[in-house]
Amino acid sequence: MATVLRPGLERRLTSEIDGEVLFDRFSRGRYATDASHYQMMPLGVVVPKTMEGALRAMALAREEGVPITPRGGGTSQCGQTINRGLVIDNSKYLRRILSLDVANRSCVVEPGIVLDDLNRQLKPHGLWFPVDVSTASRATIGGMTGNNSCGGRSLRYGTTRDNVLAIDAVLADGSAMHFGEISTDLSDVNDFASRDLAAKLLRIGAREADEVAQNFPKVQRRVGGYNIDALNPARGRVNLAHILVGSEGTLGYSTAIELKLWPLLGRRGLGVCHFGSFHAAMDAAQHLVKLKPIAIELVDATMIELASEIPIFRPTLEAFLKGDPAALLLVEFAEDEAENTRRLEQLSELMGDLGFGFDRQGAQWGGVVEVLDPALQAAITELRTSGLNIMMSMKEQRKPISFVEDCAVPLEHLAEYTANLTSVFEKHGTKGTWYAHASEGCLHVRPVLNLRLEKDVAAMRAIAEEAFELVRAYKGSHSGEHGDGLVRSEFHEKMFGTRLVRAFEEVKEVFDPTTAFNPGKIVHPARFDDRSLLRYKPDYAVADFKPALDWSDYPGGAGGLQGAVEMCNNNGACRKLEGGAMCPSYRATGDEQHVTRGRANTLRLALSGQLGPDALASDAMAETLKLCVSCKACKRECPTGVDMARMKIEVQAARAKRNGFSLRDRLVGHLPRYAPYAAYLAPLLNLRNRFPALAKLGEKFLGFSARRSLPVWRRDRFTPPASVQGRADGAEVVLWADTFNAAFEPENITAAIATLTGAGYRVHVAQPPRGGRPLCCGRTYLSVGDVGAAKVEMTRTLEALKPFVARGVPVLGLEPSCLFSFRDELLVLLPGEVAQAVAVQTMLVEEFIAREIKAGRFSPSLAPVAETAVLHGHCHQKAFGAMGAVQTALSLIPGLKVETIESSCCGMAGAFGYQAETIDMSLRMAELSLLPAVRAAAPDALVVADGTSCRHQIHDGTGREAVHVVRVLAASMAKAVG
């Protein structure tokens, strides 16, 4: 349907619906892509707060002649959730469980509820929805229904279609209908409209029954086309909901979905089968499946190699990987404990019978590593489900591209199919990456291509045509899990035949004669390689400019900044609501604008000129990054390593270059320079916190919220001792005295010195080599985009630390945001051998202590100081994998039971929590989990937090004092010695 716009649609939507109406270029750009390689700029976006608002938006779009595309998490890999009309985002508000029937194991949900969120609510009832897709932390049930998602355990549980009981939907003309199981004589269908629609559908089903029997693939994972096999009247009763499942939002808009639920999985047994060759693994799958596991998942050598380079996955690999396998098959059983053990034994025997052994060579090398620990099983599952994103972490312009990704073939043909497909890739000068569902003959394979190049687009066409011919020859399905969208709809005629494609078109006509829903998907598609639909269109280019930081590890323009931004493949892992720390601003707002993916898309569009001139330094870009708290959680938890905190520095630097610095920016940035002088004026400066009128003046002229106390200046500022502290024969360390602890909490630095010297170490305190102002890591300057000043400070610091580093002395610090600047920003501010050496030898005090404990060199006398402690981790501690070190250090305290709070950012994030315009968001972030957990802690429990800002937030929000871990250790030492 052509988009015929009449003036006023945006105005009417704004005035008539309860929800958010987004028609500006930046917002539309954030919805122009999904996890595919396509991009289509929508006319506008509506985020309805109620179902009534969604339906009213549809009605207005219908009146204006604008098609609509329903959207959930936007993680589709085939372009299903993008189009040029009006996008309706269900994921923010339409996420309720409408009813739950525990006895009959069913529930009714709104389309925007996320799978993990649904299962968290079902867990207390002993139930779950078992279509466990890899994107469970952000995939919505509406999207899964539209896609007929499958998940890793479909051997036991089937696909989404097998688990949808009924759907309430609104059709193109605005009529509401219930789709569920009916008799084929329609005796139980009462209203005329529903009866008429059902009769038309059943006629199609009856007429095409023989054609379906002949041409529909005989594999479970067939999700291509419409499910007209569900309409065969010969079945006696049919479920009309199943024609909507897998329809990709092209037939109607689901308002309520009734799901079949299952009992929770019990204990599982996991056998990690190692293979010396990929072909051997593929051939073995048909034999392993006879042991009746609930899943067999593939991990290939490429994925193992890439995962080993990602910090969050490295410990998992080390825990179960044996040797150097070419492929792994993860074979999962879910019976009772004794049966799991028996089947794992059978698995080892079967692998031996197939000729595999760890004592053999070549293709016959291999065997089974048994995993019964639930925590390790969960970590392996996390690694496996991150397969796509791990594959996309390649730092080059060629990337694994999804277009033949989830073809499914009968299991007995799997090894031959993969070998032939590999030959196809090699013929066209590329290779494939492989992972996923070996048990179903559905392997996610992505050829590595650069779709900016015409020759690679042509190769994509050739590979697709040859691959789908192979699939047809093996009587498989060209669309085995991820749907049709823009990728596979074009190929339906070759796969199903002309007659069935005409039947698909007839189904579309019955439901949607005006093409109001998601045009161009499943029927009447564009060519899948139409470059005008690709994310990288023929005219795609990035203006070359010199970035403020070094991005040379990445390819592309702007010194590599282009490549860094384009690492985001829209997988949406940043949209998870629980677990880990990413992304705090999204967790607090639910807005696509304020999630790492949304920001990365905006940056990509800005760099490539698609958001107008000078977009990088624009006010709209500043608004896009306004709520990014630079927590660095994305640096660790984003599977492709998108580092939005570093990218924000680039944007702030660009804005500063154009606009200069505000007075508040200067006060924040220059804090390390004036802090020594502020100590003399501490009583005067601290009056601001005592007198509300002064606080209000500060808010008016400086922008610091009057509702927030500022850090208290100390007259007794930390002054480095004149001599080295500790035993003359002690192992040397150099302590970095950061600005925040020196100016506001000098007792922390004193405690660190006492802890280290008490344990026998010789402690230097880093000082400027030629005197002058105290050293600074440059963190405050980076936070306002003053990269030049940060380089000046880092240069002084390198000069001071160089002699220590040259003789291998560890550099220790207390404040995570400062200390980790040496392991992160330093390397892109002043790249070179000295910076690399400093980065390697720099660690938090507790990281050093944990290292020394492991080496048997840290064993001071310690005494009990409390029975319990609650621990909050600074974002950067989490981002750099340092939380284990804090827990290890606290475990030294006799009798201390430590509970780590599962929290994201505390919400302070340096100056963010003090600003008048962001204090409300700061508090919302804190209230997500941190502050409630601290309030719930026992009154006599210690509250431990290593971040200066974290301690401030905890004090302001709960009235409780949080302490640095070195204070706890120092107190324990002091008590032990009397």
mmCIF file of N, CA and C in Angstrom, residues 102 105 122-128 262-265:
data_model
loop_
_atom_site.group_PDB
_atom_site.id
_atom_site.type_symbol
_atom_site.label_atom_id
_atom_site.label_comp_id
_atom_site.label_asym_id
_atom_site.label_seq_id
_atom_site.Cartn_x
_atom_site.Cartn_y
_atom_site.Cartn_z
ATOM 1 N N VAL A 102 -3.147 -21.494 36.996
ATOM 2 C CA VAL A 102 -2.080 -22.403 37.405
ATOM 3 C C VAL A 102 -2.502 -23.856 37.237
ATOM 4 N N ARG A 105 -2.425 -24.752 33.705
ATOM 5 C CA ARG A 105 -1.137 -24.398 33.092
ATOM 6 C C ARG A 105 -1.316 -23.545 31.844
ATOM 7 N N LEU A 122 6.199 -16.339 36.548
ATOM 8 C CA LEU A 122 5.623 -17.685 36.595
ATOM 9 C C LEU A 122 6.378 -18.603 37.549
ATOM 10 N N LYS A 123 7.647 -18.329 37.793
ATOM 11 C CA LYS A 123 8.494 -19.237 38.563
ATOM 12 C C LYS A 123 7.934 -19.574 39.939
ATOM 13 N N PRO A 124 7.392 -18.607 40.704
ATOM 14 C CA PRO A 124 6.847 -18.979 42.018
ATOM 15 C C PRO A 124 5.712 -19.998 41.943
ATOM 16 N N HIS A 125 5.100 -20.121 40.774
ATOM 17 C CA HIS A 125 4.007 -21.081 40.595
ATOM 18 C C HIS A 125 4.504 -22.405 40.023
ATOM 19 N N GLY A 126 5.840 -22.540 39.867
ATOM 20 C CA GLY A 126 6.408 -23.773 39.347
ATOM 21 C C GLY A 126 6.204 -23.963 37.865
ATOM 22 N N LEU A 127 5.986 -22.872 37.125
ATOM 23 C CA LEU A 127 5.680 -22.950 35.701
ATOM 24 C C LEU A 127 6.641 -22.078 34.892
ATOM 25 N N TRP A 128 6.702 -22.365 33.591
ATOM 26 C CA TRP A 128 7.430 -21.480 32.679
ATOM 27 C C TRP A 128 6.907 -21.657 31.263
ATOM 28 N N TRP A 262 4.356 -24.937 31.079
ATOM 29 C CA TRP A 262 4.925 -26.236 31.432
ATOM 30 C C TRP A 262 5.548 -26.170 32.825
ATOM 31 N N PRO A 263 5.680 -27.327 33.483
ATOM 32 C CA PRO A 263 6.394 -27.346 34.763
ATOM 33 C C PRO A 263 7.850 -26.938 34.573
ATOM 34 N N LEU A 264 8.398 -26.297 35.582
ATOM 35 C CA LEU A 264 9.799 -25.878 35.518
ATOM 36 C C LEU A 264 10.722 -27.075 35.325
ATOM 37 N N LEU A 265 11.809 -26.833 34.628
ATOM 38 C CA LEU A 265 12.850 -27.848 34.513
ATOM 39 C C LEU A 265 13.466 -28.114 35.881
#
